[in-house]
Amino acid sequence: MKTEPSDDLYPVTRLAAAREAAAAAGLDALLLTPGPDLRYVTGYEALPLERLTCLVVPVRGEAFLMVPRLELPAAEHSPASRLGVEFVPWDETDDPYAVVGGRLGAVRKVGLADRMWAMQSLRLRDAIPGAEQVLAGTVLRGLRMRKSPAEVAALREAGAAIDAVHAQVPGFLRAGRTEREVGRDIAEAIIAAGHSTVDFVIVGSGPNGASPHHELSDRVIQEREPIVIDIGGQMPGGYCSDSTRVYAVGEPPAGFLKYYEVLRRAQQAACDAVAPGVTCEAVDAAAREVIAAEGYGEYFIHRTGHGIGLETHEEPYIVAGNTEPLAPGFAFSVEPGIYLPGAHGARIEDILVCTDEGGERVNHRPRELVIV
């Protein structure tokens, strides 16, 4: 069953929570244009256009949504209509930035949506002279990091959907096929499994597996090659999936099997480390220590994980230097990797949710190497 945007997933209380967070941070207003920040607060998946759509949330005063008149029907039929905010439609000959500035009046500091286009940021700077612009993400991060039960349920559903795709992957792999051919089959399966969009498909065969973000290519898959498959998409409710498994067409080289087992233990160690109060960097260290102890430390070249929700990559980041303590509701990937340039590579990735008891995986496909 597909998760559609619901009152539980996008509660109306988020608007007040965002206003309170802005006030606590010393802001006078939040200005949220189309993207994950706007969708988080309102549930409205607005089109990112050159025409300004902007939710204006003053700390003192009523919020309003600037919306191009031609987008007004979509806004009125979106979850934003439940918030009770004024919709302010504007016409092609209007200056919506001037309207925002005039309605806000004199303000000292405003928070702009992290994904706001530079064009819009600069126009707002001119329309609200003297106001310091900061990222709204610094205000909303505490809200977005701690997932509600409804958000956790949406991530579980996304995890099950991408697991269903990984279950089909062995049927797509055989020597003689190109990465691009396999990727096309996977993309179709991602949509068929219930996603609304395909966010990425990585098929890294042989030496291409040593590039963590390898793009699909016309390289032909060979016998005895390991293949890194990292895939994800967005569900109709807005929440994302992301999972990596490693496959091989026939028995891979012995050297690969040796470090793959090290990687499997490292991923398990990091998952076992997840608990409330444990820092993000401690989870990273749990994986890194296992890999380094076996002599592969220089080949683990990225952070252990990233937060996930309305974006595939969001806070918290599971990386050295991040002393943020985990809390129940935090959702993030655990995905250590080992990459041998010119030879092959491997990565194992699950999404976990921190609970009162520890870490709950939302991905459940086997983590052992799958030989097809």
XYZ file of C-alpha atoms in Angstrom:
372
model
C 0.000 0.000 0.000
C 1.307 3.451 -0.912
C 1.571 6.121 1.755
C -0.215 9.306 0.620
C 0.383 12.595 2.460
C -1.696 12.467 5.622
C -2.588 14.577 8.620
C -0.305 12.374 10.737
C 2.623 12.692 8.331
C 2.226 16.471 7.974
C 0.514 17.664 11.171
C -0.740 21.252 11.292
C 1.228 21.752 14.522
C 4.453 22.004 12.532
C 3.726 25.609 11.593
C 3.612 26.692 15.238
C 6.676 24.581 16.016
C 8.595 26.269 13.186
C 7.558 29.719 14.437
C 8.658 28.871 17.984
C 12.001 27.547 16.740
C 12.542 30.723 14.721
C 11.789 32.893 17.744
C 14.156 30.865 19.930
C 16.902 31.381 17.322
C 16.397 35.151 17.291
C 14.838 35.306 13.838
C 12.041 37.652 12.829
C 10.637 35.394 10.100
C 11.076 32.238 8.041
C 10.819 32.432 4.248
C 10.257 28.963 2.783
C 10.243 28.378 -0.981
C 9.551 25.048 -2.760
C 11.665 22.218 -1.426
C 11.914 19.976 1.618
C 11.652 22.772 4.199
C 8.354 24.024 2.771
C 7.020 20.494 2.394
C 8.020 19.610 5.947
C 6.115 22.543 7.442
C 3.055 22.456 5.158
C 2.906 19.148 3.294
C 2.756 21.161 0.058
C 4.999 19.789 -2.707
C 5.129 23.023 -4.662
C 6.692 23.199 -8.097
C 10.125 24.889 -8.068
C 9.499 27.655 -10.595
C 11.032 31.018 -11.448
C 7.709 32.439 -10.231
C 7.886 32.931 -6.476
C 6.039 30.580 -4.147
C 6.974 31.441 -0.569
C 5.550 30.652 2.847
C 6.252 33.639 5.078
C 6.195 32.818 8.793
C 6.679 35.945 10.921
C 7.551 35.360 14.549
C 4.970 38.039 15.359
C 1.993 38.119 13.052
C 0.117 35.709 10.820
C 1.795 33.451 8.280
C 0.848 33.753 4.612
C 1.658 31.896 1.404
C 2.672 33.890 -1.647
C 1.638 31.826 -4.654
C 1.482 32.533 -8.400
C -2.169 32.756 -9.409
C -1.792 29.909 -11.885
C -0.551 27.685 -9.021
C -3.338 28.698 -6.631
C -5.590 25.673 -7.391
C -2.726 23.266 -6.642
C -1.939 25.062 -3.382
C -5.596 25.051 -2.347
C -5.808 21.296 -2.930
C -2.581 20.589 -1.026
C -2.201 19.838 2.691
C -1.255 23.523 3.148
C -4.960 24.344 2.938
C -5.400 22.795 6.408
C -3.106 25.333 8.066
C -5.498 28.263 8.021
C -2.897 30.601 6.544
C -3.817 33.291 4.030
C -3.036 32.459 0.420
C -1.834 35.592 -1.396
C -2.051 35.023 -5.157
C -0.048 37.265 -7.449
C -0.353 38.019 -11.140
C 2.261 38.145 -13.877
C 2.643 41.939 -13.655
C 2.983 41.992 -9.843
C 6.215 42.067 -7.849
C 5.776 39.315 -5.229
C 9.069 40.173 -3.551
C 7.873 43.698 -2.867
C 4.657 42.270 -1.421
C 6.655 40.061 0.952
C 8.846 42.959 2.012
C 5.893 45.294 2.486
C 3.959 42.816 4.577
C 6.933 41.957 6.759
C 7.956 45.529 7.382
C 11.179 46.269 9.237
C 12.922 43.040 10.241
C 16.479 42.357 11.296
C 17.038 38.654 10.575
C 15.230 36.144 8.361
C 15.725 32.439 7.725
C 15.705 31.345 4.079
C 14.874 27.815 2.932
C 18.099 25.886 2.452
C 17.170 25.002 -1.139
C 16.057 28.512 -2.140
C 17.379 29.606 -5.534
C 20.043 32.309 -5.406
C 17.871 34.424 -7.714
C 15.103 34.440 -5.112
C 17.467 35.033 -2.208
C 18.933 38.091 -3.912
C 15.531 39.485 -4.849
C 14.389 39.085 -1.245
C 17.551 40.797 -0.039
C 16.661 43.804 -2.168
C 13.019 43.732 -1.034
C 13.932 43.506 2.666
C 16.943 45.836 2.897
C 19.105 45.555 5.951
C 17.804 42.145 7.016
C 20.441 39.515 7.704
C 19.765 36.289 5.816
C 20.549 32.938 7.459
C 19.649 29.347 6.599
C 16.267 28.189 7.845
C 17.822 24.747 8.175
C 19.702 25.875 11.268
C 16.295 26.521 12.843
C 14.364 23.566 11.438
C 17.097 20.947 11.859
C 16.041 20.009 15.380
C 12.480 19.423 14.207
C 13.352 17.556 11.020
C 15.991 15.283 12.576
C 13.634 13.808 15.164
C 11.114 11.793 13.180
C 7.575 11.328 14.442
C 5.967 7.859 14.607
C 4.211 8.635 11.306
C 7.522 9.582 9.677
C 9.163 6.416 10.995
C 6.288 4.390 9.544
C 6.823 6.145 6.197
C 10.543 5.282 6.294
C 9.712 1.660 7.098
C 7.430 1.566 4.070
C 10.143 3.115 1.901
C 12.632 0.562 3.227
C 10.311 -2.328 2.402
C 9.767 -0.947 -1.095
C 13.476 -0.702 -1.885
C 14.053 -4.138 -0.318
C 11.529 -5.486 -2.810
C 13.646 -4.047 -5.618
C 16.862 -5.568 -4.270
C 15.079 -8.927 -4.184
C 14.686 -8.644 -7.972
C 18.226 -7.513 -8.744
C 19.755 -11.008 -9.156
C 17.384 -11.549 -12.063
C 18.763 -8.456 -13.798
C 22.445 -9.405 -13.510
C 24.383 -11.546 -15.932
C 27.644 -11.343 -17.819
C 27.273 -9.536 -21.127
C 24.731 -6.960 -19.962
C 25.763 -3.328 -19.551
C 25.410 -1.323 -16.359
C 22.972 0.935 -18.178
C 20.741 -1.982 -19.156
C 20.672 -3.229 -15.573
C 20.026 0.297 -14.307
C 17.043 0.680 -16.626
C 15.484 -2.501 -15.228
C 16.119 -1.362 -11.665
C 14.573 2.064 -12.291
C 11.401 0.449 -13.622
C 11.301 -1.836 -10.576
C 11.674 1.116 -8.187
C 8.518 2.709 -9.589
C 6.674 -0.618 -9.696
C 7.525 -1.160 -6.009
C 5.564 1.959 -5.045
C 7.973 4.883 -5.335
C 6.806 8.048 -7.049
C 10.291 8.978 -8.290
C 13.642 7.301 -8.922
C 16.269 9.377 -7.137
C 19.370 7.411 -8.132
C 20.576 4.071 -9.498
C 24.232 3.128 -9.053
C 25.444 -0.025 -10.797
C 29.191 -0.203 -10.217
C 30.653 -3.298 -11.850
C 34.237 -4.428 -11.443
C 36.588 -1.424 -11.175
C 33.615 0.966 -11.317
C 32.604 -0.350 -7.887
C 35.632 1.494 -6.485
C 33.892 4.815 -7.266
C 31.256 5.332 -4.533
C 28.987 7.546 -6.680
C 29.633 5.887 -10.038
C 27.169 6.817 -12.777
C 25.633 4.215 -15.052
C 27.841 3.468 -18.026
C 27.938 1.228 -21.088
C 30.550 -0.993 -19.465
C 29.757 -4.686 -20.007
C 29.529 -6.822 -16.869
C 32.070 -9.653 -16.785
C 32.153 -13.066 -15.124
C 33.484 -13.190 -11.546
C 32.950 -9.477 -10.987
C 31.503 -7.902 -7.848
C 28.814 -5.268 -8.520
C 27.778 -2.496 -6.122
C 24.060 -1.677 -6.395
C 23.022 1.504 -4.536
C 19.429 2.561 -5.205
C 16.749 4.841 -3.818
C 13.643 6.859 -4.552
C 10.925 8.945 -3.002
C 7.574 7.549 -1.937
C 4.261 9.325 -2.671
C 4.214 10.608 0.912
C 7.555 12.344 0.324
C 9.890 10.125 2.365
C 12.923 8.476 0.803
C 14.569 5.089 0.500
C 18.274 4.300 0.144
C 19.959 0.910 0.323
C 23.140 -0.684 -1.004
C 23.910 -4.349 -1.535
C 26.753 -6.108 -3.340
C 26.335 -8.873 -5.898
C 28.728 -10.959 -7.985
C 28.301 -12.752 -11.288
C 30.004 -15.993 -10.348
C 32.593 -16.494 -7.621
C 34.560 -13.250 -7.138
C 38.317 -13.034 -6.480
C 39.557 -14.283 -3.113
C 40.913 -10.867 -2.190
C 37.465 -9.367 -2.582
C 35.867 -12.029 -0.395
C 38.407 -11.286 2.325
C 37.656 -7.586 2.616
C 33.935 -8.026 2.059
C 33.756 -10.001 5.281
C 35.646 -7.187 7.054
C 33.102 -4.727 5.665
C 30.167 -6.838 6.816
C 31.566 -6.908 10.362
C 32.194 -3.155 10.276
C 28.628 -2.397 9.223
C 27.300 -4.652 11.970
C 29.530 -2.967 14.554
C 28.237 0.473 13.587
C 24.623 -0.691 13.711
C 25.222 -2.247 17.122
C 26.651 1.065 18.371
C 23.421 2.980 17.728
C 21.652 4.045 20.933
C 20.270 7.250 22.465
C 23.088 9.479 23.705
C 25.759 7.890 21.501
C 27.345 10.545 19.313
C 27.207 10.471 15.540
C 30.990 10.328 15.389
C 31.045 7.300 17.699
C 28.916 5.342 15.222
C 31.312 6.359 12.462
C 34.260 5.262 14.588
C 32.699 1.863 15.309
C 32.762 1.013 11.604
C 36.071 2.705 10.870
C 37.956 0.921 13.652
C 37.056 -2.533 12.304
C 38.149 -1.610 8.793
C 41.355 0.087 9.917
C 42.324 -2.827 12.158
C 42.343 -5.126 9.124
C 44.531 -2.754 7.080
C 41.853 -1.261 4.839
C 41.472 2.103 6.581
C 42.824 4.158 3.669
C 40.195 2.613 1.392
C 37.218 3.797 3.453
C 36.992 7.260 1.912
C 33.651 8.709 3.021
C 31.528 9.226 6.121
C 29.639 6.252 7.545
C 26.196 7.732 6.994
C 23.718 10.541 6.470
C 20.298 11.413 7.775
C 17.268 10.629 5.639
C 13.656 11.765 5.465
C 12.207 14.183 2.918
C 15.729 14.295 1.477
C 18.000 11.356 0.803
C 20.837 13.290 2.430
C 19.975 15.462 5.433
C 21.079 15.826 9.032
C 22.384 14.140 11.096
C 25.606 13.150 9.363
C 27.426 10.108 10.769
C 30.958 11.411 10.506
C 34.034 12.177 12.609
C 33.714 15.556 14.279
C 29.935 15.422 14.650
C 29.367 15.302 18.397
C 25.552 15.446 18.072
C 24.122 12.761 20.393
C 21.603 10.420 18.826
C 18.024 10.638 20.083
C 14.937 8.499 19.518
C 13.500 9.338 16.114
C 16.806 10.123 14.410
C 16.941 8.284 11.065
C 20.143 7.776 9.092
C 22.123 5.424 6.920
C 24.937 3.164 8.083
C 27.029 2.484 4.973
C 30.744 1.848 5.390
C 32.638 1.011 2.231
C 35.987 -0.311 1.046
C 37.203 0.785 -2.393
C 40.311 -0.547 -4.153
C 41.067 1.783 -7.093
C 41.300 -0.015 -10.420
C 40.085 -3.298 -8.961
C 36.654 -3.296 -7.267
C 34.795 -2.013 -4.206
C 31.979 -2.761 -1.805
C 29.472 -0.952 0.374
C 26.681 -2.249 2.624
C 23.953 0.232 3.509
C 20.876 0.110 5.706
C 18.666 2.875 7.043
C 18.353 2.821 10.836
C 16.052 4.635 13.236
C 17.302 5.327 16.737
C 14.812 4.037 19.303
C 14.770 3.945 23.096
C 16.294 0.467 22.891
C 18.927 1.027 20.193
C 18.857 0.995 16.414
C 16.005 -0.380 14.289
C 16.857 -1.277 10.701
C 14.216 -0.541 8.088
C 16.060 -2.607 5.462
C 16.030 -6.373 5.837
C 17.628 -7.909 2.757
C 20.576 -10.257 3.482
C 23.869 -8.426 3.904
C 25.995 -11.344 2.751
C 27.429 -11.198 -0.750
C 24.806 -12.402 -3.257
C 26.353 -14.582 -5.962
C 24.257 -14.995 -9.101
